[in-house]
Coordinates of C-alpha atoms in Angstrom, one line a residue:
M168 CA -41.8 36.7 -35.5
A169 CA -41.6 40.4 -35.1
F170 CA -44.1 40.2 -32.4
Y171 CA -42.1 37.8 -30.4
I172 CA -38.8 40.1 -30.4
F173 CA -40.8 42.9 -29.1
M174 CA -42.2 41.1 -26.4
V175 CA -38.6 40.0 -25.0
C176 CA -37.0 43.2 -25.7
L177 CA -40.2 45.0 -23.6
L178 CA -39.7 42.8 -20.8
L179 CA -35.9 42.8 -20.5
K180 CA -36.6 46.8 -20.5
M181 CA -39.1 46.5 -18.0
V182 CA -37.2 44.3 -15.5
H183 CA -34.0 46.7 -15.9
T184 CA -36.4 49.7 -14.8
D185 CA -37.8 47.8 -12.0
A186 CA -34.4 46.9 -10.9
A187 CA -33.0 50.4 -11.2
A188 CA -35.8 51.6 -8.7
A189 CA -34.3 49.8 -6.1
P190 CA -35.2 51.8 -2.7
C191 CA -31.3 52.7 -2.0
G192 CA -30.8 55.0 0.9
S193 CA -27.9 57.3 1.6
G194 CA -25.3 56.5 3.9
W195 CA -25.2 52.8 4.1
K196 CA -22.7 50.4 3.5
G197 CA -23.0 46.9 1.6
F198 CA -26.4 46.0 0.8
Y199 CA -29.5 47.7 1.4
S200 CA -33.1 46.5 1.1
N201 CA -36.3 47.6 3.0
S202 CA -38.1 44.6 1.9
P203 CA -39.1 42.1 4.5
D204 CA -39.0 39.1 1.7
C205 CA -35.0 39.5 1.9
A206 CA -32.8 39.7 4.8
V207 CA -29.6 41.7 4.7
T208 CA -26.9 40.6 7.5
N209 CA -26.0 43.5 10.3
D210 CA -22.8 44.7 8.6
G211 CA -24.3 44.4 5.0
S212 CA -21.9 42.2 3.5
C213 CA -24.7 39.5 2.5
I214 CA -28.2 39.4 1.3
Q215 CA -30.6 36.2 1.4
T216 CA -34.4 35.1 1.2
A217 CA -36.5 35.5 4.5
G218 CA -35.8 32.7 6.9
F219 CA -33.2 31.2 5.1
P220 CA -31.5 28.6 5.5
F221 CA -34.2 27.1 7.8
K222 CA -37.3 28.3 6.1
N223 CA -38.4 28.5 2.3
Y224 CA -39.1 31.8 1.0
I225 CA -43.1 32.9 1.0
H226 CA -45.5 33.0 -2.0
K227 CA -45.5 36.0 -4.1
A228 CA -42.2 37.4 -2.5
S229 CA -40.9 40.4 -3.9
C230 CA -37.9 42.5 -2.8
Q231 CA -35.4 45.0 -4.2
F232 CA -31.9 45.6 -3.1
C233 CA -29.1 47.6 -4.2
L234 CA -25.4 48.1 -3.5
P235 CA -23.7 51.8 -3.3
E236 CA -21.6 51.0 -6.4
E237 CA -20.9 48.1 -8.6
S238 CA -19.4 45.4 -6.5
T239 CA -18.4 41.9 -6.8
V240 CA -20.4 39.1 -5.2
D241 CA -20.7 35.6 -4.6
I242 CA -23.8 33.6 -4.8
T243 CA -23.1 31.2 -2.1
Y244 CA -26.4 29.5 -2.4
F245 CA -29.3 29.3 -5.1
H246 CA -32.4 27.1 -5.5
T247 CA -36.0 28.6 -6.6
E248 CA -38.7 27.2 -8.4
I249 CA -37.2 27.0 -12.2
G250 CA -38.9 29.3 -14.7
R251 CA -41.2 30.9 -12.2
D252 CA -39.1 32.2 -9.3
F253 CA -36.5 34.6 -10.4
L254 CA -33.4 36.4 -9.2
T255 CA -32.7 39.3 -11.2
L256 CA -29.2 41.3 -11.3
T257 CA -28.3 44.5 -12.9
N258 CA -24.8 46.2 -13.8
S259 CA -23.4 48.8 -16.1
S260 CA -23.5 46.0 -18.9
G261 CA -27.0 44.8 -18.4
T262 CA -29.3 42.6 -16.5
S263 CA -29.2 38.9 -16.1
Q264 CA -32.1 36.7 -14.8
F265 CA -31.5 32.9 -12.9
S266 CA -34.0 30.6 -11.8
G267 CA -33.9 26.9 -10.9
T268 CA -30.8 25.5 -8.9
I269 CA -27.5 26.6 -9.9
K270 CA -24.0 26.1 -8.2
F271 CA -22.1 29.7 -8.8
K272 CA -18.5 29.0 -9.0
A273 CA -17.4 32.3 -10.1
P274 CA -18.0 35.8 -8.6
L275 CA -20.5 38.5 -10.5
T276 CA -20.6 42.2 -10.7
I277 CA -23.9 43.8 -9.7
K278 CA -25.1 47.0 -8.8
N279 CA -28.9 46.0 -7.9
G280 CA -31.2 43.4 -8.2
T281 CA -34.6 42.0 -7.4
F282 CA -36.0 38.7 -6.3
S283 CA -39.7 37.7 -7.2
S284 CA -41.5 34.3 -6.3
D285 CA -45.3 33.3 -7.6
H286 CA -47.9 31.3 -5.8
G287 CA -46.4 27.9 -6.6
K288 CA -43.9 25.8 -5.1
A289 CA -41.1 27.5 -2.7
F290 CA -37.4 26.4 -2.0
L291 CA -34.8 28.1 0.5
G292 CA -34.0 30.6 -2.0
F293 CA -30.7 32.3 -2.3
R294 CA -27.6 33.6 -0.2
M295 CA -25.3 36.4 -1.6
C296 CA -22.3 37.9 -0.4
L297 CA -19.8 40.6 -1.1
Q298 CA -16.6 38.9 -2.3
P299 CA -14.1 39.1 0.7
P300 CA -10.7 40.8 -0.2
D301 CA -7.9 38.3 -1.6
H302 CA -6.3 36.5 0.9
E303 CA -2.4 36.6 0.9
D304 CA -2.1 33.2 3.1
Y305 CA -3.9 30.1 3.6
K306 CA -5.6 31.4 7.0
L307 CA -9.3 31.8 7.6
R308 CA -10.5 35.0 8.4
V309 CA -14.0 35.9 9.8
E310 CA -16.3 38.5 7.5
F311 CA -19.4 38.3 10.0
G312 CA -20.3 37.1 13.1
E313 CA -18.2 35.9 15.9
C314 CA -16.9 32.2 14.5
E315 CA -14.2 30.6 17.0
L316 CA -10.9 30.5 15.1
S317 CA -8.0 28.5 16.2
E318 CA -5.1 30.0 17.6
D319 CA -3.2 29.7 14.0
R320 CA -6.3 30.8 12.1
N321 CA -6.3 27.6 10.1
C322 CA -9.5 25.9 11.9
F323 CA -13.1 27.3 13.2
K324 CA -15.7 25.7 15.3
P325 CA -19.3 26.4 15.6
A326 CA -20.4 29.8 17.8
A327 CA -23.4 30.7 19.8
G328 CA -24.4 33.0 16.6
N329 CA -24.5 33.0 13.0
C330 CA -21.2 33.9 11.2
T331 CA -19.5 33.7 7.7
I332 CA -15.6 32.7 7.2
S333 CA -13.4 33.5 4.4
A334 CA -10.4 31.9 2.8
R335 CA -8.1 32.0 -0.1
N336 CA -10.1 31.2 -3.1
G337 CA -9.2 27.7 -4.4
V338 CA -7.7 26.6 -0.8
Y339 CA -8.7 23.1 0.1
I340 CA -10.6 22.4 3.4
K341 CA -10.9 19.3 5.6
S342 CA -13.2 18.7 8.3
S343 CA -13.3 16.4 11.2
D344 CA -15.8 15.2 14.3
V345 CA -18.7 16.8 12.3
S346 CA -21.9 16.4 14.0
I347 CA -24.3 19.0 13.0
R348 CA -27.4 19.2 15.8
D349 CA -31.1 20.2 16.0
K350 CA -31.5 23.3 13.3
D351 CA -27.9 24.1 13.1
A352 CA -26.9 24.4 9.3
V353 CA -23.5 24.9 7.7
L354 CA -23.3 26.6 4.2
L355 CA -20.3 25.3 1.8
N356 CA -19.9 25.7 -1.7
N357 CA -23.5 26.0 -2.7
N358 CA -25.0 23.4 -0.6
I359 CA -26.4 23.5 2.8
Y360 CA -25.7 20.9 5.5
F361 CA -28.4 19.9 8.2
E362 CA -28.4 17.1 10.9
G363 CA -27.8 13.8 9.2
N364 CA -26.4 15.1 6.0
E365 CA -23.0 13.9 5.2
F366 CA -20.6 16.4 5.6
P367 CA -17.6 16.5 2.9
Q368 CA -14.6 15.4 4.5
C369 CA -12.2 17.1 1.9
T370 CA -13.0 19.7 -0.6
E371 CA -11.7 22.7 -2.7
L372 CA -13.2 25.9 -1.5
H373 CA -15.1 28.3 -4.0
T374 CA -16.9 30.5 -2.0
T375 CA -17.4 31.5 2.0
I376 CA -18.4 29.2 4.5
S377 CA -21.5 30.5 6.4
W378 CA -22.6 28.8 9.9
F379 CA -26.2 29.5 11.0
T380 CA -27.9 28.4 14.3
P381 CA -31.4 29.4 14.9
T382 CA -30.7 30.8 18.6
N383 CA -28.1 32.6 20.1
T384 CA -27.4 30.1 23.0
D385 CA -24.8 27.7 23.2
T386 CA -25.1 25.0 20.3
E387 CA -25.0 21.0 20.3
S388 CA -23.4 21.0 17.2
Q389 CA -19.7 20.2 17.0
F390 CA -17.2 20.3 13.9
K391 CA -13.6 21.3 13.1
I392 CA -13.1 22.8 9.5
C393 CA -9.4 23.4 8.7
T394 CA -7.8 24.8 5.8
M395 CA -4.8 22.8 4.2
E396 CA -1.3 24.8 3.4
P397 CA 2.0 24.1 2.5
Q398 CA 4.0 22.6 5.4
L399 CA 6.8 23.9 7.1
N400 CA 8.6 20.6 7.7
N401 CA 9.4 17.5 5.9
V402 CA 6.1 16.1 6.7
L403 CA 2.7 15.7 4.7
D404 CA -0.8 16.7 5.5
V405 CA -3.5 14.8 4.1
C406 CA -7.4 14.7 3.8
G407 CA -9.6 12.1 2.1
N408 CA -9.4 8.7 2.3
C409 CA -5.5 8.0 1.9
A410 CA -3.6 7.2 4.9
L411 CA -0.7 8.8 6.6
S412 CA 2.2 7.0 8.2
E413 CA 3.0 7.3 11.8
N414 CA 5.7 9.8 11.2
N415 CA 3.5 11.7 8.8
T416 CA 6.3 11.7 5.8
C417 CA 4.5 9.1 3.7
V418 CA 1.0 8.7 2.2
S419 CA -0.5 5.8 0.6
S420 CA -3.9 5.0 -1.2
P421 CA -6.7 3.6 0.7
G422 CA -6.0 0.2 2.1
F423 CA -2.4 -0.2 1.0
P424 CA -0.6 -2.6 0.1
N425 CA -4.1 -3.9 -1.2
V426 CA -6.0 -2.6 -4.4
Y427 CA -7.8 0.6 -3.5
P428 CA -11.6 0.6 -4.2
G429 CA -13.2 3.1 -6.8
D430 CA -14.0 6.4 -6.3
S431 CA -11.0 7.1 -4.0
D432 CA -9.6 10.7 -3.8
C433 CA -7.4 12.8 -1.4
V434 CA -5.6 15.9 -1.1
I435 CA -1.9 16.0 0.1
Y436 CA 0.2 19.2 0.9
G437 CA 3.8 18.9 1.3
K438 CA 6.9 21.4 2.0
Q439 CA 7.6 23.8 -0.7
G440 CA 10.8 22.3 -2.3
A441 CA 11.0 19.2 -1.0
T442 CA 11.6 16.2 -3.0
L443 CA 8.9 13.2 -3.6
H444 CA 10.0 9.7 -3.5
S445 CA 7.6 7.2 -5.3
G446 CA 8.1 4.1 -3.2
Y447 CA 5.2 2.2 -5.1
F448 CA 3.3 3.3 -8.0
D449 CA 0.8 1.4 -9.9
V450 CA -2.5 2.8 -10.9
E451 CA -5.2 2.3 -13.5
K452 CA -3.5 4.1 -16.5
N453 CA -5.5 7.0 -18.1
S454 CA -8.3 6.4 -15.4
D455 CA -6.9 7.2 -12.0
F456 CA -4.2 9.9 -11.6
I457 CA -2.1 11.7 -9.0
S458 CA -1.9 15.3 -10.2
I459 CA 0.4 18.2 -8.9
G460 CA -0.4 21.2 -10.9
D461 CA -0.4 20.6 -14.8
K462 CA 1.3 17.5 -14.2
R463 CA -0.2 14.3 -14.1
F464 CA 1.0 10.9 -13.1
T465 CA -0.7 7.5 -14.3
G466 CA 0.1 3.7 -14.9
I467 CA 3.7 3.0 -13.0
E468 CA 5.2 6.4 -13.2
G469 CA 4.7 7.9 -10.3
P470 CA 6.1 11.5 -9.2
N471 CA 9.7 10.3 -8.3
G472 CA 12.1 12.9 -7.8
Y473 CA 9.0 15.6 -8.2
Q474 CA 10.1 18.9 -6.3
L475 CA 7.0 20.4 -4.8
N476 CA 5.8 23.9 -5.1
S477 CA 2.7 25.4 -3.5
D478 CA 0.6 23.1 -5.5
P479 CA -1.3 20.4 -3.5
I480 CA -1.0 16.7 -4.4
L481 CA -4.4 15.6 -5.9
F482 CA -5.4 11.9 -6.1
S483 CA -8.5 10.7 -8.2
S484 CA -9.5 7.6 -9.4
D485 CA -12.9 6.3 -11.1
S486 CA -15.6 4.0 -10.1
S487 CA -13.7 0.7 -10.9
R488 CA -11.1 -1.0 -8.7
G489 CA -7.6 0.2 -9.3
G490 CA -4.5 -0.2 -8.1
T491 CA -2.0 0.8 -5.2
W492 CA 0.5 3.5 -4.6
Q493 CA 2.6 5.1 -1.9
I494 CA 4.5 8.3 -2.0
C495 CA 7.0 9.9 0.8
I496 CA 8.9 13.1 1.4
L497 CA 12.6 12.5 0.8
N498 CA 14.2 13.6 4.1
S499 CA 17.9 14.6 3.6
T500 CA 18.7 14.1 6.9
Q501 CA 18.1 10.3 6.4
F502 CA 18.8 9.7 3.0
S503 CA 21.9 11.5 1.0
G504 CA 20.7 10.7 -2.3
A505 CA 23.6 9.5 -3.4
T506 CA 24.0 7.6 -6.7
S507 CA 26.3 4.8 -5.2
Y508 CA 26.5 3.3 -2.0
P509 CA 27.5 -0.3 -1.3
Q510 CA 24.6 -1.4 1.4
F511 CA 21.4 -0.9 2.4
Q512 CA 20.2 2.5 3.6
V513 CA 16.6 3.0 5.3
P514 CA 15.4 6.4 4.3
F515 CA 11.8 5.8 5.7
G516 CA 11.1 4.3 8.9
D517 CA 13.3 2.1 12.0
C518 CA 14.3 -0.8 10.2
P519 CA 17.3 -1.6 11.9
L520 CA 20.4 -2.4 9.8
S521 CA 23.3 -4.9 10.5
D522 CA 26.7 -6.3 9.3
G523 CA 27.8 -3.0 8.2
G524 CA 24.4 -2.2 6.4
R525 CA 24.5 -5.4 4.7
C526 CA 21.6 -6.8 6.1
V527 CA 18.2 -5.2 7.4
S528 CA 15.6 -6.4 9.3
S529 CA 12.0 -5.6 9.8
S530 CA 10.6 -3.1 12.4
A531 CA 7.8 -3.8 14.4
N532 CA 7.3 0.1 15.1
G533 CA 5.7 0.7 11.5
P534 CA 6.5 0.8 7.9
C535 CA 9.8 1.4 6.7
T536 CA 11.6 1.7 3.1
I537 CA 15.0 0.4 2.0
M538 CA 17.0 1.0 -0.8
T539 CA 20.3 0.2 -2.3
D540 CA 21.8 1.7 -5.5
S541 CA 23.3 -1.4 -7.2
S542 CA 21.1 -3.4 -9.2
S543 CA 23.5 -6.0 -9.4
N544 CA 23.1 -6.7 -5.7
R545 CA 21.2 -9.6 -5.0
L546 CA 18.7 -10.2 -2.4
K547 CA 19.2 -12.8 0.2
F548 CA 16.6 -13.6 2.5
M549 CA 17.8 -15.0 5.5
N550 CA 14.9 -15.6 7.2
Y551 CA 11.3 -14.7 6.9
N552 CA 7.7 -15.2 8.2
V553 CA 5.3 -13.1 5.9
K554 CA 1.7 -13.1 6.3
K555 CA -1.3 -11.2 5.2
P556 CA -1.6 -8.1 5.9
S557 CA 2.3 -7.4 5.9
A558 CA 3.5 -7.0 2.6
I559 CA 6.9 -6.6 1.1
L560 CA 7.2 -4.8 -2.0
T561 CA 10.1 -4.4 -4.6
N562 CA 11.0 -4.0 -8.0
G563 CA 7.9 -1.8 -8.5
K564 CA 5.8 -4.6 -9.3
D565 CA 5.9 -7.5 -6.9
I566 CA 3.7 -7.6 -3.7
C567 CA 4.5 -10.2 -1.2
E568 CA 2.1 -11.2 1.3
S569 CA 3.5 -14.7 2.0
N570 CA 6.4 -16.6 2.3
E571 CA 5.8 -18.6 -0.9
C572 CA 5.8 -15.0 -2.8
I573 CA 9.1 -13.9 -1.5
T574 CA 10.6 -17.6 -2.6
A575 CA 9.6 -17.1 -6.0
S576 CA 9.6 -13.6 -6.5
L577 CA 11.9 -11.8 -4.3
Q578 CA 14.8 -14.4 -3.2
C579 CA 18.0 -13.7 -5.2
R580 CA 16.5 -11.3 -7.4
S581 CA 18.3 -7.8 -7.7
L582 CA 17.0 -4.7 -6.1
D583 CA 15.8 -2.4 -9.0
T584 CA 13.8 0.0 -7.0
K585 CA 13.3 -0.4 -3.1
I586 CA 11.8 -2.6 -0.4
L587 CA 8.9 -1.4 1.3
W588 CA 7.8 -2.8 4.5
Y589 CA 4.3 -2.8 6.1
P590 CA 4.0 -4.6 9.9
D591 CA 1.3 -6.1 11.5
G592 CA 3.2 -7.1 14.6
Q593 CA 3.4 -10.8 14.0
S594 CA 5.6 -10.9 10.5
N595 CA 9.1 -10.4 10.1
F596 CA 12.1 -10.9 8.0
T597 CA 15.9 -10.5 7.9
V598 CA 17.5 -9.8 4.1
C599 CA 21.0 -9.5 3.1
T600 CA 22.7 -8.2 -0.2
M601 CA 25.3 -11.0 -1.2
Q602 CA 28.9 -9.9 -1.1
N603 CA 32.3 -11.0 -2.7
Q604 CA 33.9 -13.5 -0.9
T605 CA 37.9 -13.9 -0.2
D606 CA 38.4 -17.5 -0.8
T607 CA 34.9 -19.0 -0.8
F608 CA 31.4 -19.1 -2.4
E609 CA 28.1 -17.2 -1.2
A610 CA 24.9 -19.0 -2.2
C611 CA 21.5 -17.9 -2.4
G612 CA 18.4 -20.3 -3.6
P613 CA 18.1 -23.7 -3.6
C614 CA 21.5 -24.6 -4.8
Q615 CA 24.2 -25.9 -2.3
L616 CA 27.6 -25.2 -1.1
S617 CA 30.4 -27.9 -0.5
T618 CA 33.9 -28.5 0.1
H619 CA 34.2 -25.9 2.8
D620 CA 32.2 -23.6 0.5
T621 CA 34.6 -23.7 -2.4
C622 CA 32.3 -25.4 -4.7
I623 CA 28.5 -24.9 -5.8
E624 CA 26.3 -27.3 -7.1
S625 CA 22.8 -27.7 -8.4
S626 CA 20.3 -28.8 -5.8
G627 CA 20.2 -32.5 -5.3
F628 CA 23.8 -33.0 -7.0
P629 CA 24.7 -35.7 -7.4
F630 CA 21.7 -38.1 -5.9
K631 CA 19.0 -36.2 -7.7
K632 CA 18.3 -33.9 -10.9
Y633 CA 17.7 -30.3 -10.2
N634 CA 14.4 -28.9 -10.0
N635 CA 12.3 -27.0 -12.3
S636 CA 12.3 -23.3 -12.6
E637 CA 15.2 -22.8 -10.1
L638 CA 17.1 -19.7 -9.8
C639 CA 20.3 -19.3 -7.7
A640 CA 22.8 -16.6 -7.4
F641 CA 26.6 -16.9 -6.2
T642 CA 29.6 -14.8 -5.4
G643 CA 33.1 -15.7 -4.8
P644 CA 36.4 -13.9 -5.0
P645 CA 36.7 -11.7 -7.8
G646 CA 39.6 -12.4 -10.2
H647 CA 39.7 -16.3 -9.2
A648 CA 39.4 -19.0 -11.4
I649 CA 37.2 -21.8 -11.6
D650 CA 37.1 -25.5 -12.5
V651 CA 34.2 -27.4 -13.9
E652 CA 33.8 -30.7 -12.3
Y653 CA 30.5 -31.6 -13.7
F654 CA 28.3 -30.2 -15.9
D655 CA 25.0 -31.7 -17.3
T656 CA 21.8 -29.3 -17.9
E657 CA 19.1 -29.4 -20.5
W658 CA 20.5 -28.1 -23.8
N659 CA 19.6 -24.3 -24.6
S660 CA 17.0 -24.1 -21.7
D661 CA 18.8 -24.4 -18.5
Y662 CA 21.7 -21.8 -18.2
F663 CA 24.9 -21.1 -15.9
Y664 CA 25.5 -17.3 -16.3
M665 CA 29.0 -15.9 -15.9
N666 CA 30.5 -12.8 -17.0
G667 CA 28.1 -12.1 -19.7
N668 CA 28.0 -15.6 -21.0
K669 CA 25.6 -18.5 -20.6
Y670 CA 26.4 -22.0 -20.7
S671 CA 24.0 -25.3 -21.1
H672 CA 24.5 -29.1 -22.0
N673 CA 28.1 -30.2 -21.2
K674 CA 29.9 -27.0 -21.9
G675 CA 30.4 -25.4 -18.6
P676 CA 32.2 -22.3 -17.9
K677 CA 35.7 -24.0 -17.3
G678 CA 38.7 -21.6 -16.9
E679 CA 36.5 -18.5 -16.4
M680 CA 37.7 -16.2 -14.1
I681 CA 35.0 -14.5 -11.7
S682 CA 34.3 -10.9 -12.8
L683 CA 36.5 -8.1 -11.0
S684 CA 33.5 -6.0 -10.9
G685 CA 31.5 -8.4 -8.4
D686 CA 28.8 -9.2 -10.7
P687 CA 27.3 -12.7 -9.6
L688 CA 27.0 -16.1 -11.1
L689 CA 23.4 -17.2 -12.0
W690 CA 21.9 -20.4 -12.3
V691 CA 18.6 -20.5 -14.2
S692 CA 16.2 -23.5 -14.9
D693 CA 13.0 -23.4 -17.0
N694 CA 9.8 -25.4 -16.0
T695 CA 10.2 -28.5 -18.5
V696 CA 13.0 -31.3 -18.4
S697 CA 15.9 -31.3 -15.6
W698 CA 19.1 -33.1 -15.9
S699 CA 22.0 -34.2 -13.5
G700 CA 23.1 -30.6 -12.8
F701 CA 26.3 -29.3 -12.3
R702 CA 29.3 -28.9 -9.5
V703 CA 31.7 -25.9 -10.2
C704 CA 34.8 -24.9 -7.6
L705 CA 37.2 -22.6 -7.0
S706 CA 40.5 -23.6 -8.7
Q707 CA 42.7 -25.3 -6.3
T708 CA 46.4 -25.3 -6.2
P709 CA 47.3 -29.0 -6.6
P710 CA 50.1 -30.5 -4.5
K711 CA 53.5 -31.1 -6.3
A712 CA 53.2 -34.7 -5.8
G713 CA 50.4 -36.9 -4.0
F714 CA 47.0 -36.3 -2.8
R715 CA 45.5 -33.6 -0.7
V716 CA 42.0 -33.6 1.1
L717 CA 40.0 -30.7 0.4
S718 CA 37.0 -31.6 2.6
G719 CA 35.7 -34.8 4.4
N720 CA 37.4 -37.9 6.0
C721 CA 39.5 -39.3 3.3
T722 CA 42.3 -41.2 4.7
L723 CA 45.7 -40.7 2.9
S724 CA 48.7 -43.1 3.2
S725 CA 52.1 -43.1 1.8
P726 CA 53.7 -46.3 0.4
L727 CA 56.8 -44.7 -0.6
A728 CA 59.9 -43.7 1.3
S729 CA 59.4 -40.3 0.3
G730 CA 56.4 -40.2 2.6
E731 CA 54.1 -38.4 -0.2
N732 CA 50.4 -39.0 0.1
M733 CA 50.2 -41.4 -2.9
C734 CA 47.1 -43.3 -1.9
V735 CA 43.6 -41.9 -0.7
E736 CA 41.0 -44.5 0.7
A737 CA 37.5 -43.0 1.0
T738 CA 34.5 -44.5 3.3
A739 CA 32.6 -41.2 3.8
D740 CA 31.9 -38.0 1.5
C741 CA 35.3 -36.4 1.0
T742 CA 36.8 -34.3 -1.8
V743 CA 40.6 -34.7 -2.9
T744 CA 43.4 -33.3 -5.4
A745 CA 46.1 -34.3 -6.9
P746 CA 48.5 -32.8 -9.5
R747 CA 47.2 -32.1 -12.9
G748 CA 48.6 -34.8 -15.4
Q749 CA 49.1 -37.8 -12.9
Y750 CA 47.6 -41.3 -13.6
L751 CA 45.3 -42.9 -11.3
T752 CA 44.8 -46.6 -10.7
F753 CA 42.4 -48.1 -8.6
K754 CA 43.1 -50.9 -6.1
E755 CA 39.9 -51.3 -4.8
Y756 CA 36.3 -49.8 -6.2
N757 CA 33.2 -51.2 -3.9
V758 CA 30.5 -48.1 -4.4
T759 CA 26.7 -48.8 -3.2
S760 CA 23.6 -47.9 -5.4
R761 CA 23.5 -45.0 -3.5
D762 CA 26.8 -43.6 -3.8
R763 CA 28.2 -41.3 -6.5
L764 CA 32.0 -40.9 -7.7
L765 CA 32.9 -37.7 -9.5
L766 CA 36.4 -37.8 -11.5
N767 CA 37.3 -35.7 -14.6
D768 CA 33.9 -34.5 -15.0
I769 CA 32.4 -37.9 -15.4
M770 CA 29.8 -39.4 -12.6
Y771 CA 30.3 -43.1 -11.8
T772 CA 27.6 -45.2 -10.0
S773 CA 27.6 -48.7 -8.7
R774 CA 26.8 -49.8 -12.4
D775 CA 29.9 -48.5 -13.6
D776 CA 33.3 -49.7 -13.8
P777 CA 36.3 -46.8 -13.1
P778 CA 38.8 -46.5 -15.4
E779 CA 41.9 -48.8 -15.1
C780 CA 44.2 -46.1 -15.5

C-alpha cells in the first residue's frame, strides 16, 4: 500500500516540475510556447493544439506553455484520448490533469501547463483562452481577429480570417441563416460545428465564440449570430421554437393553440419593468415550466401580472406532449388595467369594437385578446363561423375550433378571463355582452322571446318539451317585477335561477324583481328528463276594465255602452291581459290538436275543456 502512495506522490511531483520548467521568455503578453505541437494566436490570447480545429493533434505530441502571471482562462474545447493524452495545468495551489472529453463551464486559474499524447488515438485536442474582461452590457466584443460586428454590436457574421468574439457570461444568443461551408468551423460552448452539423438556434453562452477558416479569402459560409437583451420598448424578442405575434407583443408555445410537441424550449426577453399578461396557460404540471429568475410557473398558473426584470423568460418541456400557452406584454397605452369597465376592451390586436364597446368582431389581420372585467357579463355570439386552425379561447380552459364548441362551451357563458382569437383568414365571429334592458328582455341560447320581447319561454314552448342540456341567459329591466304564466320543469334537476334562488317543478319565480345589480336570469337543464317548460313575463299594468292586447292579432269587442273591450276573439297567436280578479266566461271554444291556450298558469289543449267561469 505504501508503495502505491509513494508512486502517486512522485508522479505529481514530476508533473509539477516539468510544468514549472516551461520555456517562458521575457517581454511576452498572454500565452507563450515555443513548441510546434501547440499554437498560440498572434495576440497571445489563446493557445490550442496544432492544427485545431481542422486536424487532430499528432502522436507523441509534447508542448509546454506559460503565462506571465497566474491568470483566469476558459477552456473552450477539450477532447483527448481518455487516460492516455493529458493536459496538465499548474497554479499556486497545485497541479491538475485532464483527459477525455470535458465541457468546461467554469473558468480556471493557471500559471503554466503542458500537453502530451501517446502513440495511440488522436483527437482535435484543446483550445484555451484568457478570460475576457467582464461586459457591462449585452453587446459583442472582438477579442481577436476581424469579425464583422453589426452597427449595434449585437450580431456578427463570418469574416475572411479567424476571430474570437466574447459576450457577457450567461447571455443568450440566437442564430439564423446558418450555412457553414467547406472546412470552415464555429466553436461554441465546447462544441465545434462544421458543414452539415445542426447549429443551435438558441443557447446560453458560457465561453467565447470562435470562427475558423483555413484561408484568408472570402468564405462561402453564412450565418448571423446575435445576443439577446432586455428590450427598450414594449415588445418581445424570442429565440427557439416559440412564435411571436405580428406586432411582437405576444409570444406563444409552438403550434399554439394546438398542443406543443415534446422537448420544446425557447428564450424570451422583454422590457424591464413591463407587466406580463398571461392570455392562456395550461402546461404539463411539474414537468413543463416557464421560468423567470428563481420563479417557476407550471400547470395552469401562468405569469399573469408578473413584472419583468433583466432576467429572460425561459420555457422548457420534457419529452412528452404538453399543453399550450400564450403570454403578452401588457401595453398601458392600449389597456388601462382598470378593475372595472362596463364593456369589451381589446388590449392586444385590432379586433374592432362596436355598439359602444358592447360588441367585438374578429379581425383577419392577426390575433387579438379581448377582455371584460365584469364576470357577470354573459357572452352572446351573434354570428360565428369558426373552423380549424382558427380558435377562440376563454375562461382559461376552453379551446374552441368549431361552431359546435362555441355553442356548447362559450355561448351564454360568463367571461372569467379573456377571449383570444387566432384567425386563418376565413373564420369570423361577432360577440356581444348582454345588457340590462329598459322594458323588455334580452335572451341568449335556445330559449325564445315572445310578446314583443316582454316574455321568455323555454325552447319549443308550448308545443314541445325543452331539450336536455340547455343553457339560457336573460337580462331585463332592473327592479321590474315578473309574472310566471307557466312553469313545469323536472323537479330538483332543471332549474331557473334568479336573484340567488333556484326554482324547479311547478314553483317558478312568481313576484320576484329583476336584480338592480343587473345579474342575469339563467335557465339550465340536465341531460335526463325534459318537461313542458316555462313562460315568464314582465308584469304589465292591467287595464281598469276589459281586455288589452299585448301582442298578436286578437280582436276586441265591446257589447257594453261604456265601450270597454269586454270580449276577445282569437284566431291566431296573441297575448291579452285583463284586470286581476275579474271572472271570465267562454262563449266559444274551438281549439285544434296543435293549438294551446295558456290561462292562469294552466295549459289547455284540444283535449281539455276550459273553465266555465
